Amino acid sequence: LQTVLRAPEGAAILARSAQDNCHAFRWGAHAWGVQFHPEFATHHMRGYVRARAECIRQHGGCARSVARDVSAAPLARQLLRRFVRQARNA
């Protein structure tokens, strides 16, 4: 549903998975991008899934199943703090 099909030319890919070739990238000294939402709590993500239910269905998914599989990300806050520290030092 949301994916980076091609990172910007010259971007450094920082994270990828079997589902997506570009989960995070850095482009130059001051541009960073991620394909996930560490700032979202579970209720935010479930609300997002509900709002995108029709799109999920059109892509062959089941919004109820996706929402049921949403789980807490206890390391998200730590990840955001590290990102801020890294970005400030870049």
PDB file of N, CA and C in Angstrom:
ATOM      1  N   LEU A   1       0.814  -1.205   0.000  1.00  0.00           N
ATOM      2  CA  LEU A   1       0.000   0.000   0.000  1.00  0.00           C
ATOM      3  C   LEU A   1       0.850   1.258   0.000  1.00  0.00           C
ATOM      4  N   GLN A   2       1.879   1.249   0.789  1.00  0.00           N
ATOM      5  CA  GLN A   2       2.814   2.368   0.802  1.00  0.00           C
ATOM      6  C   GLN A   2       4.209   1.787   0.727  1.00  0.00           C
ATOM      7  N   THR A   3       4.916   2.168  -0.289  1.00  0.00           N
ATOM      8  CA  THR A   3       6.264   1.653  -0.443  1.00  0.00           C
ATOM      9  C   THR A   3       7.093   2.636  -1.247  1.00  0.00           C
ATOM     10  N   VAL A   4       8.361   2.609  -1.026  1.00  0.00           N
ATOM     11  CA  VAL A   4       9.282   3.381  -1.853  1.00  0.00           C
ATOM     12  C   VAL A   4       9.656   2.470  -3.011  1.00  0.00           C
ATOM     13  N   LEU A   5       9.190   2.798  -4.197  1.00  0.00           N
ATOM     14  CA  LEU A   5       9.494   1.963  -5.356  1.00  0.00           C
ATOM     15  C   LEU A   5      10.941   2.118  -5.790  1.00  0.00           C
ATOM     16  N   ARG A   6      11.455   3.326  -5.630  1.00  0.00           N
ATOM     17  CA  ARG A   6      12.841   3.592  -5.995  1.00  0.00           C
ATOM     18  C   ARG A   6      13.335   4.720  -5.098  1.00  0.00           C
ATOM     19  N   ALA A   7      14.408   4.475  -4.391  1.00  0.00           N
ATOM     20  CA  ALA A   7      14.995   5.517  -3.541  1.00  0.00           C
ATOM     21  C   ALA A   7      15.570   6.612  -4.440  1.00  0.00           C
ATOM     22  N   PRO A   8      15.682   7.827  -3.919  1.00  0.00           N
ATOM     23  CA  PRO A   8      16.270   8.901  -4.723  1.00  0.00           C
ATOM     24  C   PRO A   8      17.683   8.531  -5.188  1.00  0.00           C
ATOM     25  N   GLU A   9      18.046   8.994  -6.359  1.00  0.00           N
ATOM     26  CA  GLU A   9      19.393   8.732  -6.871  1.00  0.00           C
ATOM     27  C   GLU A   9      20.428   9.232  -5.873  1.00  0.00           C
ATOM     28  N   GLY A  10      21.369   8.384  -5.545  1.00  0.00           N
ATOM     29  CA  GLY A  10      22.420   8.745  -4.602  1.00  0.00           C
ATOM     30  C   GLY A  10      22.076   8.477  -3.150  1.00  0.00           C
ATOM     31  N   ALA A  11      20.868   7.971  -2.887  1.00  0.00           N
ATOM     32  CA  ALA A  11      20.465   7.685  -1.507  1.00  0.00           C
ATOM     33  C   ALA A  11      21.156   6.426  -1.004  1.00  0.00           C
ATOM     34  N   ALA A  12      21.446   6.409   0.284  1.00  0.00           N
ATOM     35  CA  ALA A  12      22.006   5.224   0.936  1.00  0.00           C
ATOM     36  C   ALA A  12      20.866   4.481   1.619  1.00  0.00           C
ATOM     37  N   ILE A  13      20.598   3.252   1.210  1.00  0.00           N
ATOM     38  CA  ILE A  13      19.552   2.441   1.835  1.00  0.00           C
ATOM     39  C   ILE A  13      20.070   1.986   3.197  1.00  0.00           C
ATOM     40  N   LEU A  14      19.303   2.272   4.250  1.00  0.00           N
ATOM     41  CA  LEU A  14      19.712   1.945   5.615  1.00  0.00           C
ATOM     42  C   LEU A  14      19.000   0.723   6.173  1.00  0.00           C
ATOM     43  N   ALA A  15      17.802   0.405   5.643  1.00  0.00           N
ATOM     44  CA  ALA A  15      17.041  -0.748   6.140  1.00  0.00           C
ATOM     45  C   ALA A  15      16.154  -1.268   5.019  1.00  0.00           C
ATOM     46  N   ARG A  16      16.037  -2.590   4.949  1.00  0.00           N
ATOM     47  CA  ARG A  16      15.162  -3.229   3.962  1.00  0.00           C
ATOM     48  C   ARG A  16      14.637  -4.527   4.559  1.00  0.00           C
ATOM     49  N   SER A  17      13.641  -5.108   3.898  1.00  0.00           N
ATOM     50  CA  SER A  17      13.091  -6.388   4.341  1.00  0.00           C
ATOM     51  C   SER A  17      12.672  -7.185   3.119  1.00  0.00           C
ATOM     52  N   ALA A  18      12.161  -8.376   3.355  1.00  0.00           N
ATOM     53  CA  ALA A  18      11.658  -9.199   2.259  1.00  0.00           C
ATOM     54  C   ALA A  18      10.440  -8.553   1.600  1.00  0.00           C
ATOM     55  N   GLN A  19       9.687  -7.748   2.357  1.00  0.00           N
ATOM     56  CA  GLN A  19       8.489  -7.110   1.825  1.00  0.00           C
ATOM     57  C   GLN A  19       8.777  -5.793   1.116  1.00  0.00           C
ATOM     58  N   ASP A  20       9.840  -5.126   1.479  1.00  0.00           N
ATOM     59  CA  ASP A  20      10.090  -3.783   0.955  1.00  0.00           C
ATOM     60  C   ASP A  20      11.594  -3.567   0.829  1.00  0.00           C
ATOM     61  N   ASN A  21      12.025  -3.143  -0.322  1.00  0.00           N
ATOM     62  CA  ASN A  21      13.451  -2.955  -0.568  1.00  0.00           C
ATOM     63  C   ASN A  21      14.017  -1.705   0.105  1.00  0.00           C
ATOM     64  N   CYS A  22      13.142  -0.829   0.568  1.00  0.00           N
ATOM     65  CA  CYS A  22      13.638   0.416   1.163  1.00  0.00           C
ATOM     66  C   CYS A  22      12.755   0.829   2.338  1.00  0.00           C
ATOM     67  N   HIS A  23      13.142   0.439   3.541  1.00  0.00           N
ATOM     68  CA  HIS A  23      12.416   0.858   4.742  1.00  0.00           C
ATOM     69  C   HIS A  23      12.976   2.143   5.323  1.00  0.00           C
ATOM     70  N   ALA A  24      14.249   2.411   5.077  1.00  0.00           N
ATOM     71  CA  ALA A  24      14.876   3.638   5.579  1.00  0.00           C
ATOM     72  C   ALA A  24      16.030   4.006   4.654  1.00  0.00           C
ATOM     73  N   PHE A  25      16.208   5.316   4.478  1.00  0.00           N
ATOM     74  CA  PHE A  25      17.322   5.760   3.652  1.00  0.00           C
ATOM     75  C   PHE A  25      17.826   7.118   4.124  1.00  0.00           C
ATOM     76  N   ARG A  26      19.034   7.423   3.720  1.00  0.00           N
ATOM     77  CA  ARG A  26      19.626   8.744   3.953  1.00  0.00           C
ATOM     78  C   ARG A  26      19.998   9.281   2.578  1.00  0.00           C
ATOM     79  N   TRP A  27      19.713  10.558   2.370  1.00  0.00           N
ATOM     80  CA  TRP A  27      20.009  11.187   1.083  1.00  0.00           C
ATOM     81  C   TRP A  27      20.775  12.459   1.360  1.00  0.00           C
ATOM     82  N   GLY A  28      22.055  12.425   1.125  1.00  0.00           N
ATOM     83  CA  GLY A  28      22.893  13.571   1.466  1.00  0.00           C
ATOM     84  C   GLY A  28      23.102  13.631   2.969  1.00  0.00           C
ATOM     85  N   ALA A  29      23.493  14.787   3.439  1.00  0.00           N
ATOM     86  CA  ALA A  29      23.823  14.942   4.859  1.00  0.00           C
ATOM     87  C   ALA A  29      22.607  15.177   5.748  1.00  0.00           C
ATOM     88  N   HIS A  30      21.504  15.678   5.183  1.00  0.00           N
ATOM     89  CA  HIS A  30      20.419  16.127   6.056  1.00  0.00           C
ATOM     90  C   HIS A  30      19.034  15.593   5.710  1.00  0.00           C
ATOM     91  N   ALA A  31      18.916  14.700   4.762  1.00  0.00           N
ATOM     92  CA  ALA A  31      17.603  14.152   4.403  1.00  0.00           C
ATOM     93  C   ALA A  31      17.551  12.671   4.766  1.00  0.00           C
ATOM     94  N   TRP A  32      16.549  12.312   5.575  1.00  0.00           N
ATOM     95  CA  TRP A  32      16.357  10.935   6.023  1.00  0.00           C
ATOM     96  C   TRP A  32      14.906  10.558   5.739  1.00  0.00           C
ATOM     97  N   GLY A  33      14.667   9.313   5.426  1.00  0.00           N
ATOM     98  CA  GLY A  33      13.307   8.857   5.204  1.00  0.00           C
ATOM     99  C   GLY A  33      13.112   7.463   5.766  1.00  0.00           C
ATOM    100  N   VAL A  34      11.924   7.206   6.288  1.00  0.00           N
ATOM    101  CA  VAL A  34      11.578   5.882   6.795  1.00  0.00           C
ATOM    102  C   VAL A  34      10.189   5.502   6.293  1.00  0.00           C
ATOM    103  N   GLN A  35       9.949   4.207   6.153  1.00  0.00           N
ATOM    104  CA  GLN A  35       8.677   3.686   5.688  1.00  0.00           C
ATOM    105  C   GLN A  35       7.904   3.031   6.826  1.00  0.00           C
ATOM    106  N   PHE A  36       8.096   3.487   8.005  1.00  0.00           N
ATOM    107  CA  PHE A  36       7.362   2.950   9.149  1.00  0.00           C
ATOM    108  C   PHE A  36       7.079   4.112  10.082  1.00  0.00           C
ATOM    109  N   HIS A  37       6.280   3.896  11.082  1.00  0.00           N
ATOM    110  CA  HIS A  37       5.835   4.971  11.963  1.00  0.00           C
ATOM    111  C   HIS A  37       6.136   4.646  13.424  1.00  0.00           C
ATOM    112  N   PRO A  38       7.372   4.841  13.862  1.00  0.00           N
ATOM    113  CA  PRO A  38       7.687   4.558  15.265  1.00  0.00           C
ATOM    114  C   PRO A  38       6.962   5.491  16.228  1.00  0.00           C
ATOM    115  N   GLU A  39       6.416   6.587  15.716  1.00  0.00           N
ATOM    116  CA  GLU A  39       5.678   7.517  16.574  1.00  0.00           C
ATOM    117  C   GLU A  39       4.243   7.062  16.813  1.00  0.00           C
ATOM    118  N   PHE A  40       3.766   6.053  16.105  1.00  0.00           N
ATOM    119  CA  PHE A  40       2.393   5.576  16.244  1.00  0.00           C
ATOM    120  C   PHE A  40       2.279   4.608  17.416  1.00  0.00           C
ATOM    121  N   ALA A  41       1.312   4.839  18.271  1.00  0.00           N
ATOM    122  CA  ALA A  41       0.924   3.851  19.278  1.00  0.00           C
ATOM    123  C   ALA A  41      -0.031   2.863  18.596  1.00  0.00           C
ATOM    124  N   THR A  42      -0.350   1.772  19.270  1.00  0.00           N
ATOM    125  CA  THR A  42      -1.215   0.765  18.643  1.00  0.00           C
ATOM    126  C   THR A  42      -2.571   1.345  18.248  1.00  0.00           C
ATOM    127  N   HIS A  43      -3.144   2.237  19.067  1.00  0.00           N
ATOM    128  CA  HIS A  43      -4.455   2.790  18.704  1.00  0.00           C
ATOM    129  C   HIS A  43      -4.357   3.682  17.464  1.00  0.00           C
ATOM    130  N   HIS A  44      -3.233   4.369  17.272  1.00  0.00           N
ATOM    131  CA  HIS A  44      -3.051   5.152  16.046  1.00  0.00           C
ATOM    132  C   HIS A  44      -3.012   4.225  14.826  1.00  0.00           C
ATOM    133  N   MET A  45      -2.252   3.151  14.943  1.00  0.00           N
ATOM    134  CA  MET A  45      -2.090   2.240  13.807  1.00  0.00           C
ATOM    135  C   MET A  45      -3.395   1.544  13.470  1.00  0.00           C
ATOM    136  N   ARG A  46      -4.146   1.132  14.483  1.00  0.00           N
ATOM    137  CA  ARG A  46      -5.442   0.493  14.206  1.00  0.00           C
ATOM    138  C   ARG A  46      -6.405   1.481  13.554  1.00  0.00           C
ATOM    139  N   GLY A  47      -6.375   2.736  13.986  1.00  0.00           N
ATOM    140  CA  GLY A  47      -7.195   3.765  13.344  1.00  0.00           C
ATOM    141  C   GLY A  47      -6.799   3.971  11.895  1.00  0.00           C
ATOM    142  N   TYR A  48      -5.511   3.949  11.642  1.00  0.00           N
ATOM    143  CA  TYR A  48      -5.014   4.077  10.267  1.00  0.00           C
ATOM    144  C   TYR A  48      -5.492   2.900   9.415  1.00  0.00           C
ATOM    145  N   VAL A  49      -5.411   1.708   9.962  1.00  0.00           N
ATOM    146  CA  VAL A  49      -5.869   0.519   9.235  1.00  0.00           C
ATOM    147  C   VAL A  49      -7.358   0.641   8.934  1.00  0.00           C
ATOM    148  N   ARG A  50      -8.151   1.082   9.901  1.00  0.00           N
ATOM    149  CA  ARG A  50      -9.595   1.268   9.661  1.00  0.00           C
ATOM    150  C   ARG A  50      -9.824   2.285   8.546  1.00  0.00           C
ATOM    151  N   ALA A  51      -9.077   3.382   8.581  1.00  0.00           N
ATOM    152  CA  ALA A  51      -9.242   4.426   7.570  1.00  0.00           C
ATOM    153  C   ALA A  51      -8.844   3.937   6.175  1.00  0.00           C
ATOM    154  N   ARG A  52      -7.944   2.984   6.106  1.00  0.00           N
ATOM    155  CA  ARG A  52      -7.450   2.467   4.821  1.00  0.00           C
ATOM    156  C   ARG A  52      -8.049   1.103   4.478  1.00  0.00           C
ATOM    157  N   ALA A  53      -9.127   0.714   5.152  1.00  0.00           N
ATOM    158  CA  ALA A  53      -9.700  -0.623   4.982  1.00  0.00           C
ATOM    159  C   ALA A  53     -10.035  -0.931   3.527  1.00  0.00           C
ATOM    160  N   GLU A  54     -10.635  -0.001   2.825  1.00  0.00           N
ATOM    161  CA  GLU A  54     -11.010  -0.251   1.431  1.00  0.00           C
ATOM    162  C   GLU A  54      -9.774  -0.454   0.559  1.00  0.00           C
ATOM    163  N   CYS A  55      -8.774   0.338   0.757  1.00  0.00           N
ATOM    164  CA  CYS A  55      -7.532   0.198  -0.010  1.00  0.00           C
ATOM    165  C   CYS A  55      -6.865  -1.147   0.293  1.00  0.00           C
ATOM    166  N   ILE A  56      -6.877  -1.535   1.552  1.00  0.00           N
ATOM    167  CA  ILE A  56      -6.307  -2.832   1.940  1.00  0.00           C
ATOM    168  C   ILE A  56      -7.061  -3.958   1.239  1.00  0.00           C
ATOM    169  N   ARG A  57      -8.391  -3.856   1.213  1.00  0.00           N
ATOM    170  CA  ARG A  57      -9.210  -4.865   0.538  1.00  0.00           C
ATOM    171  C   ARG A  57      -8.893  -4.910  -0.957  1.00  0.00           C
ATOM    172  N   GLN A  58      -8.757  -3.745  -1.579  1.00  0.00           N
ATOM    173  CA  GLN A  58      -8.461  -3.691  -3.015  1.00  0.00           C
ATOM    174  C   GLN A  58      -7.113  -4.335  -3.352  1.00  0.00           C
ATOM    175  N   HIS A  59      -6.215  -4.361  -2.383  1.00  0.00           N
ATOM    176  CA  HIS A  59      -4.908  -4.984  -2.600  1.00  0.00           C
ATOM    177  C   HIS A  59      -4.877  -6.433  -2.098  1.00  0.00           C
ATOM    178  N   GLY A  60      -6.062  -6.990  -1.832  1.00  0.00           N
ATOM    179  CA  GLY A  60      -6.152  -8.398  -1.475  1.00  0.00           C
ATOM    180  C   GLY A  60      -5.983  -8.700   0.000  1.00  0.00           C
ATOM    181  N   GLY A  61      -5.975  -7.675   0.833  1.00  0.00           N
ATOM    182  CA  GLY A  61      -5.804  -7.880   2.266  1.00  0.00           C
ATOM    183  C   GLY A  61      -7.117  -7.814   3.025  1.00  0.00           C
ATOM    184  N   CYS A  62      -7.045  -8.073   4.291  1.00  0.00           N
ATOM    185  CA  CYS A  62      -8.202  -8.017   5.184  1.00  0.00           C
ATOM    186  C   CYS A  62      -7.866  -7.066   6.328  1.00  0.00           C
ATOM    187  N   ALA A  63      -8.547  -5.925   6.363  1.00  0.00           N
ATOM    188  CA  ALA A  63      -8.246  -4.909   7.374  1.00  0.00           C
ATOM    189  C   ALA A  63      -8.423  -5.447   8.788  1.00  0.00           C
ATOM    190  N   ARG A  64      -9.430  -6.297   9.006  1.00  0.00           N
ATOM    191  CA  ARG A  64      -9.621  -6.857  10.353  1.00  0.00           C
ATOM    192  C   ARG A  64      -8.412  -7.675  10.780  1.00  0.00           C
ATOM    193  N   SER A  65      -7.909  -8.484   9.862  1.00  0.00           N
ATOM    194  CA  SER A  65      -6.723  -9.295  10.178  1.00  0.00           C
ATOM    195  C   SER A  65      -5.512  -8.414  10.434  1.00  0.00           C
ATOM    196  N   VAL A  66      -5.347  -7.396   9.597  1.00  0.00           N
ATOM    197  CA  VAL A  66      -4.215  -6.483   9.779  1.00  0.00           C
ATOM    198  C   VAL A  66      -4.323  -5.794  11.132  1.00  0.00           C
ATOM    199  N   ALA A  67      -5.507  -5.270  11.451  1.00  0.00           N
ATOM    200  CA  ALA A  67      -5.703  -4.573  12.730  1.00  0.00           C
ATOM    201  C   ALA A  67      -5.473  -5.513  13.907  1.00  0.00           C
ATOM    202  N   ARG A  68      -5.916  -6.749  13.769  1.00  0.00           N
ATOM    203  CA  ARG A  68      -5.732  -7.731  14.842  1.00  0.00           C
ATOM    204  C   ARG A  68      -4.244  -8.023  15.068  1.00  0.00           C
ATOM    205  N   ASP A  69      -3.451  -7.935  14.006  1.00  0.00           N
ATOM    206  CA  ASP A  69      -2.019  -8.229  14.112  1.00  0.00           C
ATOM    207  C   ASP A  69      -1.176  -7.047  14.580  1.00  0.00           C
ATOM    208  N   VAL A  70      -1.784  -5.877  14.713  1.00  0.00           N
ATOM    209  CA  VAL A  70      -1.034  -4.712  15.206  1.00  0.00           C
ATOM    210  C   VAL A  70      -0.589  -4.991  16.635  1.00  0.00           C
ATOM    211  N   SER A  71       0.662  -4.731  16.920  1.00  0.00           N
ATOM    212  CA  SER A  71       1.170  -4.949  18.277  1.00  0.00           C
ATOM    213  C   SER A  71       2.034  -3.766  18.697  1.00  0.00           C
ATOM    214  N   ALA A  72       2.231  -3.659  19.984  1.00  0.00           N
ATOM    215  CA  ALA A  72       3.039  -2.568  20.530  1.00  0.00           C
ATOM    216  C   ALA A  72       4.482  -2.702  20.055  1.00  0.00           C
ATOM    217  N   ALA A  73       5.135  -1.576  19.962  1.00  0.00           N
ATOM    218  CA  ALA A  73       6.553  -1.540  19.576  1.00  0.00           C
ATOM    219  C   ALA A  73       7.322  -0.886  20.722  1.00  0.00           C
ATOM    220  N   PRO A  74       7.684  -1.677  21.724  1.00  0.00           N
ATOM    221  CA  PRO A  74       8.280  -1.103  22.933  1.00  0.00           C
ATOM    222  C   PRO A  74       9.602  -0.381  22.696  1.00  0.00           C
ATOM    223  N   LEU A  75      10.280  -0.657  21.597  1.00  0.00           N
ATOM    224  CA  LEU A  75      11.558   0.010  21.339  1.00  0.00           C
ATOM    225  C   LEU A  75      11.408   1.260  20.476  1.00  0.00           C
ATOM    226  N   ALA A  76      10.180   1.606  20.105  1.00  0.00           N
ATOM    227  CA  ALA A  76       9.965   2.744  19.209  1.00  0.00           C
ATOM    228  C   ALA A  76      10.474   4.054  19.801  1.00  0.00           C
ATOM    229  N   ARG A  77      10.200   4.311  21.065  1.00  0.00           N
ATOM    230  CA  ARG A  77      10.652   5.557  21.697  1.00  0.00           C
ATOM    231  C   ARG A  77      12.181   5.637  21.693  1.00  0.00           C
ATOM    232  N   GLN A  78      12.823   4.531  22.011  1.00  0.00           N
ATOM    233  CA  GLN A  78      14.285   4.488  21.996  1.00  0.00           C
ATOM    234  C   GLN A  78      14.805   4.733  20.573  1.00  0.00           C
ATOM    235  N   LEU A  79      14.155   4.140  19.593  1.00  0.00           N
ATOM    236  CA  LEU A  79      14.542   4.344  18.203  1.00  0.00           C
ATOM    237  C   LEU A  79      14.439   5.818  17.824  1.00  0.00           C
ATOM    238  N   LEU A  80      13.349   6.470  18.203  1.00  0.00           N
ATOM    239  CA  LEU A  80      13.184   7.890  17.886  1.00  0.00           C
ATOM    240  C   LEU A  80      14.248   8.741  18.563  1.00  0.00           C
ATOM    241  N   ARG A  81      14.554   8.452  19.813  1.00  0.00           N
ATOM    242  CA  ARG A  81      15.603   9.208  20.514  1.00  0.00           C
ATOM    243  C   ARG A  81      16.956   9.044  19.823  1.00  0.00           C
ATOM    244  N   ARG A  82      17.270   7.827  19.437  1.00  0.00           N
ATOM    245  CA  ARG A  82      18.543   7.585  18.743  1.00  0.00           C
ATOM    246  C   ARG A  82      18.571   8.287  17.388  1.00  0.00           C
ATOM    247  N   PHE A  83      17.436   8.280  16.708  1.00  0.00           N
ATOM    248  CA  PHE A  83      17.370   8.962  15.419  1.00  0.00           C
ATOM    249  C   PHE A  83      17.630  10.457  15.590  1.00  0.00           C
ATOM    250  N   VAL A  84      16.995  11.067  16.568  1.00  0.00           N
ATOM    251  CA  VAL A  84      17.205  12.500  16.814  1.00  0.00           C
ATOM    252  C   VAL A  84      18.671  12.768  17.125  1.00  0.00           C
ATOM    253  N   ARG A  85      19.256  11.954  17.967  1.00  0.00           N
ATOM    254  CA  ARG A  85      20.672  12.125  18.310  1.00  0.00           C
ATOM    255  C   ARG A  85      21.553  11.987  17.061  1.00  0.00           C
ATOM    256  N   GLN A  86      21.284  10.983  16.252  1.00  0.00           N
ATOM    257  CA  GLN A  86      22.052  10.759  15.028  1.00  0.00           C
ATOM    258  C   GLN A  86      21.878  11.924  14.055  1.00  0.00           C
ATOM    259  N   ALA A  87      20.646  12.363  13.865  1.00  0.00           N
ATOM    260  CA  ALA A  87      20.378  13.452  12.924  1.00  0.00           C
ATOM    261  C   ALA A  87      21.028  14.757  13.380  1.00  0.00           C
ATOM    262  N   ARG A  88      21.008  15.017  14.673  1.00  0.00           N
ATOM    263  CA  ARG A  88      21.637  16.243  15.186  1.00  0.00           C
ATOM    264  C   ARG A  88      23.147  16.236  14.976  1.00  0.00           C
ATOM    265  N   ASN A  89      23.746  15.059  14.996  1.00  0.00           N
ATOM    266  CA  ASN A  89      25.196  14.952  14.844  1.00  0.00           C
ATOM    267  C   ASN A  89      25.637  14.797  13.391  1.00  0.00           C
ATOM    268  N   ALA A  90      24.683  14.719  12.484  1.00  0.00           N
ATOM    269  CA  ALA A  90      25.025  14.511  11.058  1.00  0.00           C
ATOM    270  C   ALA A  90      25.597  15.777  10.443  1.00  0.00           C
TER     271      ALA A  90
END
